[in-house]
Rosetta silent file (secondary structure, phi, psi, omega in degrees, C-alpha in Angstrom):
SEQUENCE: XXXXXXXXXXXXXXXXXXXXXXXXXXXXXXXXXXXXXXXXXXXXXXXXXXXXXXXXXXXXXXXXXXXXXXXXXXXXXXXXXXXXXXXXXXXXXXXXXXXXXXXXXXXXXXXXXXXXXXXXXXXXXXXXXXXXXXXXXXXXXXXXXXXXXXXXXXXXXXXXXXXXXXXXXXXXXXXXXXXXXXXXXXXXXXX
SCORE:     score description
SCORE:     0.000 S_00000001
   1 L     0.000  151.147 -159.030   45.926   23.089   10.695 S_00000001
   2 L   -96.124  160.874  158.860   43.964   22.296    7.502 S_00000001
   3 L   -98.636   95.037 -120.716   40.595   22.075    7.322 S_00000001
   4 L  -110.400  145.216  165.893   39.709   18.485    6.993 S_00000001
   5 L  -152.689  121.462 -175.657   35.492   18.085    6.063 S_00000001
   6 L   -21.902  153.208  178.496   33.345   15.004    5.732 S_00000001
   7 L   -92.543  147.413 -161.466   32.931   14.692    1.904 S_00000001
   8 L   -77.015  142.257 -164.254   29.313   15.699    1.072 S_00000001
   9 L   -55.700  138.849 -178.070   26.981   12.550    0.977 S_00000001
  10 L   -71.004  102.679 -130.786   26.428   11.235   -2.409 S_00000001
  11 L  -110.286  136.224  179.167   23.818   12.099   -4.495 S_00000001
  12 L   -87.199 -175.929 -179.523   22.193    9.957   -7.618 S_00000001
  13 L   -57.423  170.323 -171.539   21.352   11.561  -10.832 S_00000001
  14 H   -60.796  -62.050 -165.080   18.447   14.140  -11.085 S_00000001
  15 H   -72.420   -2.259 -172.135   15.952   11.669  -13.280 S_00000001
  16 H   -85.743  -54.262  153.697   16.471    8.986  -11.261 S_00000001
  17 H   -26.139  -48.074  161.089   15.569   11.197   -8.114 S_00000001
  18 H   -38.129  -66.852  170.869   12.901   12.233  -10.288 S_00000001
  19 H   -35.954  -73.630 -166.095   11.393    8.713  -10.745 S_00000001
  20 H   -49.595  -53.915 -177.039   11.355    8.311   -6.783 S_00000001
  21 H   -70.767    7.562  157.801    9.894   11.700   -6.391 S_00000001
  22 H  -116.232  -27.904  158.101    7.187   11.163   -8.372 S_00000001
  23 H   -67.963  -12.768 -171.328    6.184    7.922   -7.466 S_00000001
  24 L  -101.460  -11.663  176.179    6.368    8.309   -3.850 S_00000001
  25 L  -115.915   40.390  149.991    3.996   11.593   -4.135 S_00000001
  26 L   -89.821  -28.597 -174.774    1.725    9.815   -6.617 S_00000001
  27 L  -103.499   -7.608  175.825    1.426    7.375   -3.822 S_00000001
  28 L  -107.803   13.029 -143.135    1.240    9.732   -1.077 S_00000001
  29 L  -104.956  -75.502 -172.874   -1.454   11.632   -3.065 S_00000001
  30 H   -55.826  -36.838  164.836   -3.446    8.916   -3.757 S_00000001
  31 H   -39.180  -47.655 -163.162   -2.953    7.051    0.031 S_00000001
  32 H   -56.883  -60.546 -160.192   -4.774   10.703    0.941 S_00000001
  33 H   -84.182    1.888  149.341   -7.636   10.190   -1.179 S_00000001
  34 H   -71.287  -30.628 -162.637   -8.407    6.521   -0.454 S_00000001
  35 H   -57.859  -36.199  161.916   -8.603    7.333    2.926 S_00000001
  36 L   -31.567    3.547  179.265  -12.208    8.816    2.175 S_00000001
  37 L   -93.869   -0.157 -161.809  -13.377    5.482    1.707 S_00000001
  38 L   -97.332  -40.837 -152.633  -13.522    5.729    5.455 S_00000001
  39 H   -82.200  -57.838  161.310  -16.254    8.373    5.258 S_00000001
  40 H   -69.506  -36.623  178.367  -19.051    5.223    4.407 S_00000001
  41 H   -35.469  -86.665  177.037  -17.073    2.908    6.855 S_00000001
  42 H     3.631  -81.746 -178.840  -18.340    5.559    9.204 S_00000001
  43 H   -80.035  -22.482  149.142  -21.556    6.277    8.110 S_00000001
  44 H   -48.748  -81.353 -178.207  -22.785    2.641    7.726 S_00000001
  45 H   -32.445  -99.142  176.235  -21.649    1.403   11.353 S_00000001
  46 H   -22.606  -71.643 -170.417  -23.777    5.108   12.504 S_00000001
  47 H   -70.906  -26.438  165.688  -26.776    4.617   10.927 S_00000001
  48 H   -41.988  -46.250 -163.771  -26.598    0.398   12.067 S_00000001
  49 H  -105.680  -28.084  178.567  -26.594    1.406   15.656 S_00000001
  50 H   -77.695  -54.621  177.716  -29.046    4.199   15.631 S_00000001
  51 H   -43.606  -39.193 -150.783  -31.308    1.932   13.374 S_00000001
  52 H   -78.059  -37.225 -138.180  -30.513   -1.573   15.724 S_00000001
  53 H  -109.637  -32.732 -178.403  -30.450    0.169   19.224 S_00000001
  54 H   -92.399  -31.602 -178.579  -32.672    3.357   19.045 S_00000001
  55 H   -99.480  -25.887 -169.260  -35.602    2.306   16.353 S_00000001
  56 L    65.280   20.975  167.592  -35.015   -1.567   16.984 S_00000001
  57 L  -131.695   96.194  160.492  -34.964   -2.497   13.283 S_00000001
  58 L   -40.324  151.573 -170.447  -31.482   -3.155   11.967 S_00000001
  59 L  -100.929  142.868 -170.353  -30.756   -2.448    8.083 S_00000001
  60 L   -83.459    4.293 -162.822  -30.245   -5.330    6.112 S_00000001
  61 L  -131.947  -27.919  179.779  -26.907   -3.435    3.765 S_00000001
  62 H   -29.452  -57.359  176.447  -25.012   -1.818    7.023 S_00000001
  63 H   -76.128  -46.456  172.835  -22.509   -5.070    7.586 S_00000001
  64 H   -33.462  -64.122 -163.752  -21.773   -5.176    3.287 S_00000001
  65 H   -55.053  -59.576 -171.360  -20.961   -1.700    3.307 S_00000001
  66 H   -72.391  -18.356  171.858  -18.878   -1.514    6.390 S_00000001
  67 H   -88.272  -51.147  175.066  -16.701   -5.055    5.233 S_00000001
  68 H   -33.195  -75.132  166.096  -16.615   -3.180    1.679 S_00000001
  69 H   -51.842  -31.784 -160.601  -15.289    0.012    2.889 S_00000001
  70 H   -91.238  -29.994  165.967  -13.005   -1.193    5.444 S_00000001
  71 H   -20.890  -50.887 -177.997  -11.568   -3.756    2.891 S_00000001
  72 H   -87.804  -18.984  177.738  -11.006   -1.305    0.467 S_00000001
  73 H   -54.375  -66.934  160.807   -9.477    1.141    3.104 S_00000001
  74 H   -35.511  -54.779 -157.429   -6.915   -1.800    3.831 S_00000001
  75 H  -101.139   -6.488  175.077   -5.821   -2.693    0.583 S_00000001
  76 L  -109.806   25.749 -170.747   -5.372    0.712   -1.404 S_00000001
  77 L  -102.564  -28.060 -163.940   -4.296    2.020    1.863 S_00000001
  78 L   -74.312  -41.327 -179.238   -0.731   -0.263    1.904 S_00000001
  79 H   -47.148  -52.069  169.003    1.235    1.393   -0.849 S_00000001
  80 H   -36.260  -48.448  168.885    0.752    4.356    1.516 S_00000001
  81 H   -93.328   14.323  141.308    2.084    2.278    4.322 S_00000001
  82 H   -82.287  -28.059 -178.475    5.052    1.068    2.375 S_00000001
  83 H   -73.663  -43.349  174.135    5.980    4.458    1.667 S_00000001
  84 L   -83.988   15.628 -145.335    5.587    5.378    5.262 S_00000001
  85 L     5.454   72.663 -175.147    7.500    2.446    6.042 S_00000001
  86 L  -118.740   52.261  146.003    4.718    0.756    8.762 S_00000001
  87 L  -114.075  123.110  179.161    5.098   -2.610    7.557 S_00000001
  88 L   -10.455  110.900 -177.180    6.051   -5.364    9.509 S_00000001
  89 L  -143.083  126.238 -146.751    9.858   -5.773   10.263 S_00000001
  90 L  -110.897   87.505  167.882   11.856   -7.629   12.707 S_00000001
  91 H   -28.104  -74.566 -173.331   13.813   -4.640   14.647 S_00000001
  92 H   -34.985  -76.316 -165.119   15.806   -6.618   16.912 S_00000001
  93 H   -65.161  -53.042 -170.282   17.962   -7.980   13.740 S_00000001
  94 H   -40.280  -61.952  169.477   17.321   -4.983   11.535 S_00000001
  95 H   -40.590  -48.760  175.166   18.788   -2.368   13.731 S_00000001
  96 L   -67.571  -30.885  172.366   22.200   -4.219   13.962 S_00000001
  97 L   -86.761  165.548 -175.073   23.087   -3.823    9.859 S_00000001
  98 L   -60.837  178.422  151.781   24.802   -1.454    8.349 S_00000001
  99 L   -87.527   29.214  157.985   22.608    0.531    5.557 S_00000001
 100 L   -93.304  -50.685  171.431   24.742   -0.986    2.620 S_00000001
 101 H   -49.980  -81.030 -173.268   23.469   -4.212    4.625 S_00000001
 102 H   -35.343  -36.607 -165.242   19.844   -3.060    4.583 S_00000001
 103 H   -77.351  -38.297  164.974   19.922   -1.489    1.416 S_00000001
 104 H   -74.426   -1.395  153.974   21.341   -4.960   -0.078 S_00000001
 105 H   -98.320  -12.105  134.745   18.534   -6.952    1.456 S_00000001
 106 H   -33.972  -57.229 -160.968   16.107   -4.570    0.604 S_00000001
 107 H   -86.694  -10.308  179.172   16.578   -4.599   -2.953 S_00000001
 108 H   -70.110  -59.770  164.149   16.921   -8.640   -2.700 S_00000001
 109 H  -103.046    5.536  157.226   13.743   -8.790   -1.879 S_00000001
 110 H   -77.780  -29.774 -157.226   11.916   -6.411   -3.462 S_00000001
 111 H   -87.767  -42.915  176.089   13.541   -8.006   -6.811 S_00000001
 112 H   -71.141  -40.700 -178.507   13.118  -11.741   -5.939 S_00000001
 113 H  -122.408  -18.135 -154.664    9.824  -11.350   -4.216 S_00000001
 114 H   -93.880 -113.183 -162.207    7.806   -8.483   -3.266 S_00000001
 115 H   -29.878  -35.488 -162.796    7.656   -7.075   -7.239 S_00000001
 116 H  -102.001   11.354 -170.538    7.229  -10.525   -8.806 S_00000001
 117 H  -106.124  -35.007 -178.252    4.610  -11.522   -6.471 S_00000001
 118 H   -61.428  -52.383  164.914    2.398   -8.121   -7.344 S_00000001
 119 H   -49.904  -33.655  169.481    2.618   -8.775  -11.056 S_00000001
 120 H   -73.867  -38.070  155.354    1.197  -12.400  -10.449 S_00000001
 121 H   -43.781  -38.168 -179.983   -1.063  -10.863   -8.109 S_00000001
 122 H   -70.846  -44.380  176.395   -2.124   -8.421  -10.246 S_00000001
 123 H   -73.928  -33.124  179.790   -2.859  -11.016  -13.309 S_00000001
 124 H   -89.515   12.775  166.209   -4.672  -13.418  -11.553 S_00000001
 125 H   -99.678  -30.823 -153.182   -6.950  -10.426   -9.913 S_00000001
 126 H   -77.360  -23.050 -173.216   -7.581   -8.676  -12.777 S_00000001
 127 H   -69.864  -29.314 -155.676   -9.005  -12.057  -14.405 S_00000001
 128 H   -83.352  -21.967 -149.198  -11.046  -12.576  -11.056 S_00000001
 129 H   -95.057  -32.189  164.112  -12.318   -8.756  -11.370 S_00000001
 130 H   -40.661  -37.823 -171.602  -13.092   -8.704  -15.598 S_00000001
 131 H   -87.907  -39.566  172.270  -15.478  -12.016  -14.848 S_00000001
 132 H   -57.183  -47.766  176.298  -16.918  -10.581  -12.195 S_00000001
 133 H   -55.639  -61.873 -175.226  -17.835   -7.169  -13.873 S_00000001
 134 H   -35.087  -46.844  168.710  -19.055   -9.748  -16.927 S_00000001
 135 H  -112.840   21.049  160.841  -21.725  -11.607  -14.985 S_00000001
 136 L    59.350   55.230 -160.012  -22.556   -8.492  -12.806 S_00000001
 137 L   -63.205  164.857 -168.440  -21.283  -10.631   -9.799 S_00000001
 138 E  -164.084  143.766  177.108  -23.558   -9.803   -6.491 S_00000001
 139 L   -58.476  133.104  168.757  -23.253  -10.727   -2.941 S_00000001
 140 L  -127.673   52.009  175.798  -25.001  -13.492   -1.469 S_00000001
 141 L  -118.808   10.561  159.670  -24.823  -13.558    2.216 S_00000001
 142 L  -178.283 -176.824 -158.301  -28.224  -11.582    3.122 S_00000001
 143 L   -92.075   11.379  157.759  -30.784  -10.042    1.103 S_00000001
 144 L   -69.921  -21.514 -162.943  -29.443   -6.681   -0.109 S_00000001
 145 L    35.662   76.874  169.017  -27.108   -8.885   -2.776 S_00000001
 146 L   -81.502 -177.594  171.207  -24.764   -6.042   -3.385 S_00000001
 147 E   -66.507  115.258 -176.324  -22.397   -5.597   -6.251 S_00000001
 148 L  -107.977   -5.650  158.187  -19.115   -6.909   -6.017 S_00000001
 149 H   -35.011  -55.198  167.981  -17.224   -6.186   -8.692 S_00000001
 150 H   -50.313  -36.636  166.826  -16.313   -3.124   -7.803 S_00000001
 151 H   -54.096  -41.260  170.627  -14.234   -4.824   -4.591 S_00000001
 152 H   -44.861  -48.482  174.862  -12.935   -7.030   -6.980 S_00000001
 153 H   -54.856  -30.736 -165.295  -11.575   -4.159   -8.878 S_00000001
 154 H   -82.107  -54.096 -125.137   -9.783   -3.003   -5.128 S_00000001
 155 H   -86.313  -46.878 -173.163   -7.581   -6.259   -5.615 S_00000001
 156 H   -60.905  -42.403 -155.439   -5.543   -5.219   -9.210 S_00000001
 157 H   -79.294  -50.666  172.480   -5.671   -1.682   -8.540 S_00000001
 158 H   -35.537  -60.620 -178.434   -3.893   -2.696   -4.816 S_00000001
 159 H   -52.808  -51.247  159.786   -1.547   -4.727   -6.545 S_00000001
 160 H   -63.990  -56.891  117.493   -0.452   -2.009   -9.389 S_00000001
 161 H    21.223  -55.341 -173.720   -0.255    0.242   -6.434 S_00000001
 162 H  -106.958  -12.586 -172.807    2.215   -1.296   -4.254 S_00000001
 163 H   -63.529  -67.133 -161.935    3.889   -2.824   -7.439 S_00000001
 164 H   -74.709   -6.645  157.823    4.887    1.040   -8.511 S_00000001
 165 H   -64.164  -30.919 -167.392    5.858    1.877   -4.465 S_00000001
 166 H   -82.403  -20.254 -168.042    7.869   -1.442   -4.658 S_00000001
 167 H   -66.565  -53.703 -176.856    9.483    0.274   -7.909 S_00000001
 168 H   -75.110  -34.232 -168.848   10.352    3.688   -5.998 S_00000001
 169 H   -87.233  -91.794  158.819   11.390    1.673   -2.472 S_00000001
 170 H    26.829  -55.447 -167.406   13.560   -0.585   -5.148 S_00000001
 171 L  -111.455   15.572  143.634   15.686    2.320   -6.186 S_00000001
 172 L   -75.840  -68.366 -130.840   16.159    3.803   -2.568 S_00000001
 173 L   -80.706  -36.023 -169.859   17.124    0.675   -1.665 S_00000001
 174 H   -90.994   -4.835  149.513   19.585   -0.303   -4.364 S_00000001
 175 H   -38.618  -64.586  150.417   20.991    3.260   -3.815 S_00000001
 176 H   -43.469  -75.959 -172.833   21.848    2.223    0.112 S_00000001
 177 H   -43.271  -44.024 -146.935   23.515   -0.966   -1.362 S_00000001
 178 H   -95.593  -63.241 -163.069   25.563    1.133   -3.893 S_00000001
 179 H  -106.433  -28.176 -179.547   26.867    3.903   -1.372 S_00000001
 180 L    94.573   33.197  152.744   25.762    2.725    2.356 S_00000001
 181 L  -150.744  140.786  171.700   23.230    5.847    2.810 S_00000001
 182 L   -64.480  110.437  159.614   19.424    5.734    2.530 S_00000001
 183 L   -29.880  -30.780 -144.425   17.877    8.596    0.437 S_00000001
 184 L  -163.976  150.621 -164.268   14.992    8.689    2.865 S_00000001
 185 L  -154.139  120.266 -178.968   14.909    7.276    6.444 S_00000001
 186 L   -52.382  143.500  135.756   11.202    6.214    7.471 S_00000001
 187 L   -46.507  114.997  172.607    9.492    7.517   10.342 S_00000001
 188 L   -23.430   83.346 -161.730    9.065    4.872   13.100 S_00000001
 189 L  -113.420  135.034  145.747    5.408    4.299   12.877 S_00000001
 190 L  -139.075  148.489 -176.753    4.010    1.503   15.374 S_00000001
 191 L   -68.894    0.000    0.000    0.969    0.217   15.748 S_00000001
């Protein structure tokens, strides 16, 4: 009796591998070191409630800080959660395709929408965050006024961000379409 064995799963070239592998741990690098943006999140909201509830004078910068930080936490945070693949997906149908199926409506929509909506995203932020930096834009909803440019600056940087994750999920994906197996298989994360 012969020895009959699955044929070994197909592999793409080295640089292309390359590409993926460097973009997804440029993006898993950088996911790490946003999360420190977390670290003021924190420490506003603590010093708010020891000021409001134990001294009885609330700080006037405490709510900026803590919509700043978690803001920016959120939006440089997502490439990271595209990578880890915790973005919103409708199981019930999902589960039922093949991966040649997945992998061609992956790459369908990363090409028609998800990539061409971060480049317009990206141009029309970067316009909003250069004018802002220009007239040294500054909060006006209580009387610290902080700076806001720098948030502004969160929006392009987001955008460039999940644009080069959509680049690296792009060529897993069109990968799956081409042979019917995923490089990389997400962990389940729910929320």
């Amino acid at each position: 009796m012969a020895n009959i064995s699955a044929s070994p799963k197909p592999m793409p070239p080295r640089g292309y591998l390359a590409v993926i592998r460097g973009i997804d741990k440029f993006t898993e690098l950088t996911g790490y070191l946003f999360v420190l943006s977390i670290i003021p999140l924190i420490c506003a909201n603590v010093v708010e409630v020891f000021a409001r509830y134990v001294l009885g004078d609330p700080t006037v910068w405490a709510l900026d800080v803590t919509t700043m930080s978690y803001a920016t936490l959120f939006m440089l945070g997502s490439a990271l959660a595209l990578l880890k693949g915790a973005h919103i997906r409708t199981d019930v149908l999902w589960e039922a395709f093949s991966d040649r199926t997945k992998g061609m409506i992956d790459s369908l929509a990363f090409l028609l929408f998800f990539l061409p909506t971060m480049v317009v995203l990206f141009f029309l932020s970067i316009d909003d965050f250069l004018y802002s930096l220009s007239i040294d834009e500054r909060g006006s909803s209580g009387a610290w006024t902080p700076v806001l440019w720098p948030l502004r600056g969160v929006i392009p940087l987001t955008a460039f961000m999940l644009f080069l994750q959509g680049i690296s999920e792009l060529m897993k994906s069109l990968w799956a379409w081409r042979t019917g197996a995923f490089l990389a298989r997400h962990e389940k994360i729910e929320v």
